[in-house]
Amino acid sequence: MSSSPVSSSLETGLHAARPMDVIKVLVQRSMMRVRRMPSAFIPSLIMPVFQLIAFSGAFGFAVTSLGIKNALDWYVPLNAIQGASFGAVGVSFGLINDMQTGFFDRILLAPTRRWVMVAAPLAAAIVRCIVPVAFVIVVGFLGGMNTPGGLLALVCLAISAIGIGLVSCAFALGLTFRLQNLGAATLTQFGIFFTIFLSTSQVPISAMTGWLRSVARINPMTNILRLARQGFLGDVTWEGSWGGLLAIAVLVLLSSWYAMTGIKKFDQ
Amino acid sequence: MTDPHLMKSPRSLRSLFQHSFVLTKRSVLGRLRQPAIIAPSFIFPLFFAALGSASFHKLAEDPYFTKNIATSFLNYAIAGAVLQGVLFASTSAAADLAIDIEQGFFERLLASPISRTSIVLGRLAGSMVVAIFQVTIFLMIFIGAGARIKSGPLGFLGLVIGGALLSLAMSAMMAGLAIKSGSSEVVQSTFPLLFVLMFLSSAFFPRHYMSGWYRTVADWNPISHIVEGFQGFINQELDFSQFAKAWLLPLAVAIVSIFFALRSLSKRLAAS
């Protein structure tokens, strides 16, 4: 590729389409897939709500006995983040489909920069994760969830959910570019699942014991969940926010780097 | 298929056992040769049990819990892990049967001089054998992690048999579905329903601490009663109610499910 005139024009940016236009078109295409294949998207919409009901119903006593007013205050942020991550990973399923049908090769031949091929799915992931997050929040309000942090509670939750959506999508893309099969999305889902559950997903650190307490303390997801939950449990403070914001920033950078190196390997 | 057992008359009871034995062996070996399929039925239940015991250990500070339910949350979590593992494994065993149908192996079995019933019974017995190993391994891991079985070796045995009977019930139900639909996708798609039923029961948390409509659903959910029978073997002295819940309830479901599976088989035979 590097010796051909096409690739040299790509490298210099000559004749290349405007990145924002390409991203917009690819995001629209991703949304079209959701409309045409709702069966692939619906599970990421239903599962977080089911888990919200199941966790708050089954484990509600475990958190309310610790002084939390309503179990939904604890579990809504968790399930919103889960919904965002699973919605975002769905983008990689579309990418695998494009690879299998050869459409992705055609996109690669287009005069577009490589980072756009990563940025477009990430933008699509943000759009895709809005619906499950909103659905979980609506169910939470219907169930009597409290928001003592006011509007800032929802802002913190949105930042956390979008952040995790971006990390999940970028990691899934990195794996998909390397493995080029459905196993990449499955592995990402396993990774998200274990990372979330090995944090303060079920109960606060103070209620944990042994190995889980040690793992949860160093798991960045614990900070992200603290950021997401703070407005549902009390006031939003900088002390409760900076750890989560830092964790999201570092994870987004690392996973984006992983996705970018992945597409370079795919090219080679 | 060149096994001499299979060449005998399909009508005799003896050949039914022989054919079932060969197909059971095939089913068990098939599971063992696919570690990627069987691994989730070990990893996830053990992970959730470890997670639960580390998250909810404070429940053991409640006198009601220690007096009436279990001495520790680890002891409580064993039954849920056994139930979850058996349900996972039974679903994937039935999916294997559906794959046999999809790939044409089922048709080849039908073309051979083999007892028709043994096609279903072999698969069900294979599931039970896997469940016996699975529950035994789970119990040994839990005992190694510090769990104690209050009713001793009889409780251990009671739980292993209970797990095998539950496996029989679920495998038969799923096998019926596999034969009826002939699609592994249909069988796999029932798993979320089982997952919902598991969560809406006392598999992961005691019913005593639930409230509202969730408690009502858990009270009516048969899985709650089966899992509480399993818990009884571990956390209580032996009594009839444990056997009724952990053995008779799955057995009743198994009888109905085997009938459904055999009926689905005869309908498929009639159609082919």
mmCIF file of N, CA, C and O in Angstrom, chain A residues 47 50-51 53-55 57-62 66 75 190 193-194 197-198 201-203 206-209 211-212, chain B residues 40 43-44 47-48 50-51 53-59 62 195-196 199-201 204-206 209-211 213-214:
data_model
loop_
_atom_site.group_PDB
_atom_site.id
_atom_site.type_symbol
_atom_site.label_atom_id
_atom_site.label_comp_id
_atom_site.label_asym_id
_atom_site.label_seq_id
_atom_site.Cartn_x
_atom_site.Cartn_y
_atom_site.Cartn_z
ATOM 1 N N MET A 47 -31.921 -6.658 28.138
ATOM 2 C CA MET A 47 -31.140 -7.295 29.208
ATOM 3 C C MET A 47 -30.814 -6.354 30.371
ATOM 4 O O MET A 47 -30.949 -6.748 31.533
ATOM 5 N N PHE A 50 -33.921 -5.996 32.416
ATOM 6 C CA PHE A 50 -34.212 -7.212 33.172
ATOM 7 C C PHE A 50 -33.259 -7.338 34.360
ATOM 8 O O PHE A 50 -33.668 -7.658 35.485
ATOM 9 N N GLN A 51 -31.977 -7.077 34.115
ATOM 10 C CA GLN A 51 -31.008 -7.189 35.210
ATOM 11 C C GLN A 51 -31.288 -6.169 36.305
ATOM 12 O O GLN A 51 -31.102 -6.463 37.492
ATOM 13 N N ILE A 53 -34.224 -5.103 37.183
ATOM 14 C CA ILE A 53 -35.347 -5.640 37.967
ATOM 15 C C ILE A 53 -34.865 -6.807 38.828
ATOM 16 O O ILE A 53 -35.180 -6.897 40.020
ATOM 17 N N ALA A 54 -34.049 -7.693 38.213
ATOM 18 C CA ALA A 54 -33.589 -8.886 38.934
ATOM 19 C C ALA A 54 -32.670 -8.512 40.097
ATOM 20 O O ALA A 54 -32.842 -9.011 41.214
ATOM 21 N N PHE A 55 -31.717 -7.629 39.839
ATOM 22 C CA PHE A 55 -30.769 -7.272 40.904
ATOM 23 C C PHE A 55 -31.463 -6.525 42.039
ATOM 24 O O PHE A 55 -31.231 -6.810 43.207
ATOM 25 N N GLY A 57 -34.588 -6.579 42.775
ATOM 26 C CA GLY A 57 -35.540 -7.460 43.451
ATOM 27 C C GLY A 57 -34.855 -8.496 44.319
ATOM 28 O O GLY A 57 -35.252 -8.729 45.466
ATOM 29 N N ALA A 58 -33.794 -9.112 43.776
ATOM 30 C CA ALA A 58 -33.146 -10.205 44.515
ATOM 31 C C ALA A 58 -32.174 -9.687 45.575
ATOM 32 O O ALA A 58 -32.184 -10.157 46.712
ATOM 33 N N PHE A 59 -31.346 -8.715 45.206
ATOM 34 C CA PHE A 59 -30.288 -8.279 46.125
ATOM 35 C C PHE A 59 -30.618 -6.964 46.831
ATOM 36 O O PHE A 59 -29.755 -6.385 47.484
ATOM 37 N N GLY A 60 -31.854 -6.498 46.649
ATOM 38 C CA GLY A 60 -32.241 -5.209 47.216
ATOM 39 C C GLY A 60 -31.930 -5.095 48.697
ATOM 40 O O GLY A 60 -31.390 -4.088 49.157
ATOM 41 N N PHE A 61 -32.228 -6.162 49.434
ATOM 42 C CA PHE A 61 -32.016 -6.135 50.890
ATOM 43 C C PHE A 61 -30.544 -5.885 51.220
ATOM 44 O O PHE A 61 -30.224 -5.175 52.178
ATOM 45 N N ALA A 62 -29.658 -6.472 50.399
ATOM 46 C CA ALA A 62 -28.216 -6.364 50.680
ATOM 47 C C ALA A 62 -27.745 -4.917 50.626
ATOM 48 O O ALA A 62 -26.828 -4.542 51.353
ATOM 49 N N LEU A 66 -27.639 -1.438 54.042
ATOM 50 C CA LEU A 66 -26.425 -0.629 54.245
ATOM 51 C C LEU A 66 -26.745 0.860 54.280
ATOM 52 O O LEU A 66 -25.842 1.700 54.260
ATOM 53 N N TYR A 75 -28.583 0.281 41.671
ATOM 54 C CA TYR A 75 -28.471 -0.581 40.484
ATOM 55 C C TYR A 75 -28.745 0.128 39.148
ATOM 56 O O TYR A 75 -28.311 -0.362 38.115
ATOM 57 N N PHE A 190 -17.327 -10.811 27.399
ATOM 58 C CA PHE A 190 -16.823 -11.496 28.601
ATOM 59 C C PHE A 190 -15.965 -10.534 29.425
ATOM 60 O O PHE A 190 -16.071 -10.474 30.647
ATOM 61 N N PHE A 193 -18.104 -8.002 31.149
ATOM 62 C CA PHE A 193 -18.871 -8.685 32.194
ATOM 63 C C PHE A 193 -18.017 -8.872 33.457
ATOM 64 O O PHE A 193 -18.416 -8.496 34.559
ATOM 65 N N PHE A 194 -16.824 -9.426 33.274
ATOM 66 C CA PHE A 194 -15.983 -9.702 34.446
ATOM 67 C C PHE A 194 -15.470 -8.401 35.073
ATOM 68 O O PHE A 194 -15.379 -8.302 36.296
ATOM 69 N N PHE A 197 -18.408 -6.949 37.095
ATOM 70 C CA PHE A 197 -18.778 -7.703 38.296
ATOM 71 C C PHE A 197 -17.658 -7.778 39.335
ATOM 72 O O PHE A 197 -17.932 -8.013 40.501
ATOM 73 N N LEU A 198 -16.415 -7.559 38.893
ATOM 74 C CA LEU A 198 -15.314 -7.568 39.863
ATOM 75 C C LEU A 198 -15.056 -6.162 40.407
ATOM 76 O O LEU A 198 -13.927 -5.806 40.742
ATOM 77 N N SER A 201 -20.098 -3.609 41.787
ATOM 78 C CA SER A 201 -21.360 -3.778 41.068
ATOM 79 C C SER A 201 -22.518 -4.124 42.010
ATOM 80 O O SER A 201 -23.596 -3.564 41.890
ATOM 81 N N GLN A 202 -22.286 -5.048 42.936
ATOM 82 C CA GLN A 202 -23.392 -5.530 43.772
ATOM 83 C C GLN A 202 -23.521 -4.765 45.083
ATOM 84 O O GLN A 202 -24.625 -4.429 45.495
ATOM 85 N N VAL A 203 -22.396 -4.560 45.750
ATOM 86 C CA VAL A 203 -22.425 -3.880 47.060
ATOM 87 C C VAL A 203 -21.218 -2.939 47.156
ATOM 88 O O VAL A 203 -20.247 -3.098 46.416
ATOM 89 N N SER A 206 -17.125 -1.403 51.313
ATOM 90 C CA SER A 206 -17.146 -1.625 52.770
ATOM 91 C C SER A 206 -17.867 -2.927 53.130
ATOM 92 O O SER A 206 -17.606 -3.512 54.190
ATOM 93 N N ALA A 207 -18.770 -3.390 52.257
ATOM 94 C CA ALA A 207 -19.513 -4.617 52.560
ATOM 95 C C ALA A 207 -18.834 -5.867 52.000
ATOM 96 O O ALA A 207 -19.273 -6.982 52.266
ATOM 97 N N MET A 208 -17.768 -5.657 51.235
ATOM 98 C CA MET A 208 -17.102 -6.821 50.609
ATOM 99 C C MET A 208 -16.082 -7.423 51.555
ATOM 100 O O MET A 208 -15.663 -6.800 52.533
ATOM 101 N N THR A 209 -15.652 -8.621 51.174
ATOM 102 C CA THR A 209 -14.627 -9.277 51.972
ATOM 103 C C THR A 209 -13.623 -9.977 51.052
ATOM 104 O O THR A 209 -13.917 -10.253 49.890
ATOM 105 N N TRP A 211 -10.893 -11.591 48.674
ATOM 106 C CA TRP A 211 -10.304 -11.351 47.353
ATOM 107 C C TRP A 211 -11.066 -10.303 46.546
ATOM 108 O O TRP A 211 -10.476 -9.498 45.845
ATOM 109 N N LEU A 212 -12.402 -10.310 46.661
ATOM 110 C CA LEU A 212 -13.197 -9.387 45.859
ATOM 111 C C LEU A 212 -12.915 -7.940 46.271
ATOM 112 O O LEU A 212 -12.802 -7.051 45.432
ATOM 113 N N PRO B 40 -18.276 -22.878 30.051
ATOM 114 C CA PRO B 40 -19.133 -21.865 30.697
ATOM 115 C C PRO B 40 -20.020 -22.435 31.803
ATOM 116 O O PRO B 40 -20.302 -21.743 32.784
ATOM 117 N N ILE B 43 -17.522 -22.364 34.677
ATOM 118 C CA ILE B 43 -16.925 -21.075 35.059
ATOM 119 C C ILE B 43 -17.961 -20.119 35.669
ATOM 120 O O ILE B 43 -17.755 -19.577 36.756
ATOM 121 N N PHE B 44 -19.096 -19.931 34.971
ATOM 122 C CA PHE B 44 -20.042 -18.918 35.430
ATOM 123 C C PHE B 44 -20.680 -19.246 36.788
ATOM 124 O O PHE B 44 -20.735 -18.378 37.658
ATOM 125 N N PHE B 47 -18.076 -18.656 39.390
ATOM 126 C CA PHE B 47 -17.779 -17.228 39.498
ATOM 127 C C PHE B 47 -18.875 -16.514 40.298
ATOM 128 O O PHE B 47 -18.589 -15.736 41.222
ATOM 129 N N PHE B 48 -20.134 -16.802 39.954
ATOM 130 C CA PHE B 48 -21.235 -16.136 40.667
ATOM 131 C C PHE B 48 -21.266 -16.537 42.152
ATOM 132 O O PHE B 48 -21.574 -15.710 43.011
ATOM 133 N N ALA B 50 -18.645 -17.414 43.967
ATOM 134 C CA ALA B 50 -17.523 -16.727 44.620
ATOM 135 C C ALA B 50 -17.860 -15.249 44.820
ATOM 136 O O ALA B 50 -17.587 -14.671 45.879
ATOM 137 N N LEU B 51 -18.479 -14.674 43.790
ATOM 138 C CA LEU B 51 -18.851 -13.257 43.852
ATOM 139 C C LEU B 51 -19.895 -13.027 44.962
ATOM 140 O O LEU B 51 -19.758 -12.101 45.772
ATOM 141 N N SER B 53 -20.543 -14.897 47.609
ATOM 142 C CA SER B 53 -20.055 -15.121 48.971
ATOM 143 C C SER B 53 -19.136 -13.990 49.429
ATOM 144 O O SER B 53 -19.066 -13.694 50.618
ATOM 145 N N ALA B 54 -18.449 -13.331 48.471
ATOM 146 C CA ALA B 54 -17.591 -12.195 48.855
ATOM 147 C C ALA B 54 -18.407 -10.909 49.006
ATOM 148 O O ALA B 54 -18.013 -10.015 49.748
ATOM 149 N N SER B 55 -19.545 -10.826 48.298
ATOM 150 C CA SER B 55 -20.356 -9.596 48.345
ATOM 151 C C SER B 55 -21.366 -9.605 49.486
ATOM 152 O O SER B 55 -21.610 -8.578 50.110
ATOM 153 N N PHE B 56 -21.981 -10.764 49.708
ATOM 154 C CA PHE B 56 -23.108 -10.817 50.646
ATOM 155 C C PHE B 56 -22.775 -11.551 51.941
ATOM 156 O O PHE B 56 -23.672 -12.063 52.605
ATOM 157 N N HIS B 57 -21.496 -11.621 52.270
ATOM 158 C CA HIS B 57 -21.108 -12.387 53.464
ATOM 159 C C HIS B 57 -21.711 -11.789 54.729
ATOM 160 O O HIS B 57 -21.905 -12.475 55.728
ATOM 161 N N LYS B 58 -22.030 -10.469 54.685
ATOM 162 C CA LYS B 58 -22.582 -9.823 55.894
ATOM 163 C C LYS B 58 -23.967 -10.352 56.261
ATOM 164 O O LYS B 58 -24.432 -10.142 57.377
ATOM 165 N N LEU B 59 -24.598 -11.014 55.290
ATOM 166 C CA LEU B 59 -25.910 -11.589 55.562
ATOM 167 C C LEU B 59 -25.805 -12.638 56.677
ATOM 168 O O LEU B 59 -26.756 -12.854 57.422
ATOM 169 N N ASP B 62 -26.839 -11.874 60.161
ATOM 170 C CA ASP B 62 -28.253 -11.831 60.544
ATOM 171 C C ASP B 62 -28.623 -13.168 61.212
ATOM 172 O O ASP B 62 -28.458 -14.233 60.613
ATOM 173 N N PHE B 195 -32.644 -18.199 32.322
ATOM 174 C CA PHE B 195 -31.885 -17.220 33.074
ATOM 175 C C PHE B 195 -32.833 -16.338 33.891
ATOM 176 O O PHE B 195 -32.605 -16.075 35.071
ATOM 177 N N VAL B 196 -33.927 -15.924 33.239
ATOM 178 C CA VAL B 196 -34.936 -15.102 33.922
ATOM 179 C C VAL B 196 -35.545 -15.885 35.084
ATOM 180 O O VAL B 196 -35.652 -15.383 36.208
ATOM 181 N N PHE B 199 -33.187 -16.073 38.031
ATOM 182 C CA PHE B 199 -33.078 -14.836 38.804
ATOM 183 C C PHE B 199 -34.341 -14.541 39.595
ATOM 184 O O PHE B 199 -34.284 -13.927 40.650
ATOM 185 N N LEU B 200 -35.490 -14.973 39.038
ATOM 186 C CA LEU B 200 -36.754 -14.728 39.749
ATOM 187 C C LEU B 200 -37.030 -15.856 40.755
ATOM 188 O O LEU B 200 -38.167 -16.254 40.959
ATOM 189 N N SER B 201 -35.996 -16.383 41.332
ATOM 190 C CA SER B 201 -36.137 -17.459 42.321
ATOM 191 C C SER B 201 -35.164 -17.187 43.464
ATOM 192 O O SER B 201 -34.499 -16.151 43.492
ATOM 193 N N PHE B 204 -30.121 -17.217 43.991
ATOM 194 C CA PHE B 204 -28.975 -16.351 44.309
ATOM 195 C C PHE B 204 -29.130 -15.588 45.627
ATOM 196 O O PHE B 204 -28.151 -15.038 46.131
ATOM 197 N N PHE B 205 -30.341 -15.508 46.129
ATOM 198 C CA PHE B 205 -30.584 -14.771 47.374
ATOM 199 C C PHE B 205 -31.826 -15.365 48.047
ATOM 200 O O PHE B 205 -32.768 -15.752 47.356
ATOM 201 N N PRO B 206 -31.829 -15.426 49.383
ATOM 202 C CA PRO B 206 -32.975 -16.070 50.045
ATOM 203 C C PRO B 206 -34.292 -15.309 49.836
ATOM 204 O O PRO B 206 -34.310 -14.085 49.834
ATOM 205 N N TYR B 209 -35.663 -12.448 52.260
ATOM 206 C CA TYR B 209 -35.233 -11.046 52.204
ATOM 207 C C TYR B 209 -35.801 -10.305 50.987
ATOM 208 O O TYR B 209 -35.466 -9.159 50.758
ATOM 209 N N MET B 210 -36.621 -10.987 50.196
ATOM 210 C CA MET B 210 -37.248 -10.329 49.051
ATOM 211 C C MET B 210 -38.573 -9.729 49.502
ATOM 212 O O MET B 210 -39.112 -10.116 50.547
ATOM 213 N N SER B 211 -39.088 -8.794 48.704
ATOM 214 C CA SER B 211 -40.383 -8.203 49.064
ATOM 215 C C SER B 211 -41.195 -7.895 47.805
ATOM 216 O O SER B 211 -40.676 -7.966 46.697
ATOM 217 N N TRP B 213 -43.854 -7.781 44.673
ATOM 218 C CA TRP B 213 -44.240 -8.729 43.614
ATOM 219 C C TRP B 213 -43.109 -9.713 43.314
ATOM 220 O O TRP B 213 -43.351 -10.858 42.936
ATOM 221 N N TYR B 214 -41.868 -9.248 43.522
ATOM 222 C CA TYR B 214 -40.724 -10.115 43.238
ATOM 223 C C TYR B 214 -40.755 -11.347 44.150
ATOM 224 O O TYR B 214 -40.510 -12.471 43.712
#
